[in-house]
Amino acid sequence: MDVCIIYDTKRGATKQIANWMAEGLKAISGVKVDVTRPSEMKSFDYDLFIIGSPIYWERPMKSVVDFITAHSDDFKDKKVAIFVVCLAEIFGRHAKKYAEHHYLKPLENKVSGSLIKGEIFKGWLKNPDDKQRERCINWVKEIAEVAR
C-alpha cells in the first residue's frame, strides 16, 4: 500500500506529528510512505492520503484548505484521513468538541465521500509532547488497517 502524508506547519509540531505517523506506517510490512507539503505534491498515485493542518487563529492553514479544495476530484475515489493539531485538548472536553466541530469537521466535509477517519492531536509551543507520538502511531496503524 502506498501512503502519502500531506501536511503544512508553522512552528513544527505538525511536521513532527506527520513524521511520527510515517514512522508508524513504515513499521507495517508492505507499506510505502511519502511525507510532503501541499506545495510539493506531485502525484496522486497513492492508495491512502493522510492530510493534516495546524490550527492558527481559529482555522486550519489556508495552504491545506486550498489544497484539499483544489484537488477534491483527485481524492474522490481515494481513501483519505484528516488530522488537525491544536491546543484545544488542554482546555477540556468542551473545547475538544468545539475543535471537532469548527476545525476538523470542515476539512472532513471537503473529502466526505472518501473519508476514513479524522483526529485531533494536541500540539505544543516549545518541546514535543512525546505522549502524542504513541497516539499518532496507534491512530495511523488503525487507519492503515481500515484502508487495506
Coordinates of C-alpha atoms in Angstrom, one line a residue:
M1 CA 0.0 0.0 0.0
D2 CA 1.3 3.4 -0.9
V3 CA 0.6 6.2 1.5
C4 CA 1.1 10.0 1.2
I5 CA 1.1 12.2 4.3
I6 CA 0.4 15.8 3.4
Y7 CA 0.8 18.5 6.0
D8 CA 1.7 22.1 6.5
T9 CA 3.3 23.7 9.5
K10 CA 4.4 27.0 11.0
R11 CA 6.3 26.0 14.2
G12 CA 7.0 22.4 13.5
A13 CA 4.5 20.4 15.7
T14 CA 2.5 19.2 12.7
K15 CA 5.7 18.2 10.9
Q16 CA 6.8 16.2 13.9
I17 CA 3.4 14.5 14.1
A18 CA 3.5 13.7 10.3
N19 CA 6.9 12.1 10.8
W20 CA 5.7 10.1 13.8
M21 CA 2.9 8.8 11.6
A22 CA 5.4 7.9 8.8
E23 CA 7.4 6.0 11.4
G24 CA 4.3 4.0 12.4
L25 CA 3.4 3.2 8.9
K26 CA 6.9 2.2 7.9
A27 CA 6.8 -0.5 10.6
I28 CA 3.9 -2.2 8.7
S29 CA 5.0 -4.7 6.1
G30 CA 4.2 -3.7 2.5
V31 CA 3.6 0.0 3.3
K32 CA 5.5 2.7 1.4
V33 CA 5.2 6.2 2.8
D34 CA 5.9 9.7 1.4
V35 CA 5.7 12.8 3.5
T36 CA 5.2 16.1 1.8
R37 CA 3.8 19.6 2.0
P38 CA 0.9 20.7 -0.3
S39 CA 3.2 22.9 -2.4
E40 CA 5.5 19.9 -3.1
M41 CA 2.8 17.4 -4.1
K42 CA 3.5 15.9 -7.5
S43 CA 1.3 12.8 -7.8
F44 CA -2.0 11.4 -6.7
D45 CA -0.9 7.8 -7.3
Y46 CA -1.4 6.6 -3.7
D47 CA -3.8 4.3 -2.0
L48 CA -4.2 6.4 1.1
F49 CA -3.8 10.1 1.8
I50 CA -3.4 11.4 5.3
I51 CA -3.8 15.2 5.4
G52 CA -3.0 17.4 8.4
S53 CA -3.1 21.0 9.4
P54 CA -2.2 23.0 12.5
I55 CA -4.9 25.4 13.7
Y56 CA -4.0 29.1 13.8
W57 CA -6.3 31.9 14.6
E58 CA -9.3 29.5 14.8
R59 CA -8.8 27.9 11.4
P60 CA -6.8 25.3 9.5
M61 CA -3.9 26.7 7.4
K62 CA -5.0 28.2 4.2
S63 CA -2.5 26.2 2.2
V64 CA -4.1 22.9 3.4
V65 CA -7.7 24.1 2.9
D66 CA -6.8 25.4 -0.6
F67 CA -5.0 22.2 -1.5
I68 CA -7.9 20.0 -0.5
T69 CA -10.4 22.3 -2.3
A70 CA -8.3 22.4 -5.5
H71 CA -7.8 18.6 -5.6
S72 CA -11.2 17.4 -4.4
D73 CA -11.7 15.5 -7.6
D74 CA -8.3 13.8 -7.2
F75 CA -9.5 12.5 -3.8
K76 CA -12.9 11.4 -4.9
D77 CA -12.0 7.7 -5.4
K78 CA -9.1 7.6 -2.8
K79 CA -9.1 6.8 0.9
V80 CA -8.4 9.9 3.0
A81 CA -7.8 10.5 6.7
I82 CA -7.7 14.1 8.1
F83 CA -6.0 15.4 11.3
V84 CA -5.6 18.7 12.9
V85 CA -3.1 19.9 15.5
C86 CA -4.2 22.3 18.2
L87 CA -4.2 23.1 21.9
A88 CA -7.9 22.6 22.5
E89 CA -7.4 19.3 24.4
I90 CA -5.7 21.1 27.3
F91 CA -9.0 23.1 27.9
G92 CA -11.1 20.0 28.4
R93 CA -13.8 18.1 26.6
H94 CA -15.9 21.0 25.7
A95 CA -13.0 22.7 23.9
K96 CA -12.2 19.4 22.2
K97 CA -15.9 19.2 21.0
Y98 CA -15.6 22.8 19.7
A99 CA -12.4 21.9 17.9
E100 CA -14.1 18.8 16.3
H101 CA -17.0 20.9 15.1
H102 CA -15.1 24.1 14.0
Y103 CA -11.6 22.8 12.9
L104 CA -11.8 19.1 11.9
K105 CA -15.4 18.8 10.5
P106 CA -14.9 21.5 7.8
L107 CA -11.9 19.7 6.5
E108 CA -13.6 16.3 6.7
N109 CA -16.6 17.7 4.7
K110 CA -14.3 18.6 1.8
V111 CA -13.4 14.9 1.3
S112 CA -16.6 13.3 2.8
G113 CA -17.0 10.7 0.1
S114 CA -13.6 9.2 0.7
L115 CA -13.1 9.9 4.4
I116 CA -11.9 7.1 6.6
K117 CA -11.4 9.0 9.8
G118 CA -10.4 12.3 11.4
E119 CA -8.5 13.1 14.5
I120 CA -7.3 16.0 16.7
F121 CA -3.8 15.8 18.1
K122 CA -2.5 18.1 20.9
G123 CA 0.2 20.4 19.7
W124 CA 2.9 22.2 21.7
L125 CA 4.7 25.5 21.7
K126 CA 8.2 24.6 22.7
N127 CA 9.1 21.0 23.3
P128 CA 7.5 18.0 21.5
D129 CA 4.8 16.2 23.5
D130 CA 6.1 12.6 23.4
K131 CA 2.7 11.3 24.6
Q132 CA 1.3 12.3 21.2
R133 CA 3.9 10.1 19.5
E134 CA 2.2 6.9 20.7
R135 CA -1.3 8.3 19.9
C136 CA -0.1 9.2 16.3
I137 CA 1.4 5.8 15.7
N138 CA -1.6 3.9 17.0
W139 CA -4.1 6.1 15.0
V140 CA -2.2 5.8 11.8
K141 CA -1.9 2.0 12.2
E142 CA -5.7 1.9 12.7
I143 CA -6.1 4.0 9.5
A144 CA -3.9 1.7 7.5
E145 CA -5.8 -1.4 8.7
V146 CA -9.1 0.2 7.6
A147 CA -7.6 1.3 4.2
R148 CA -6.4 -2.2 3.3

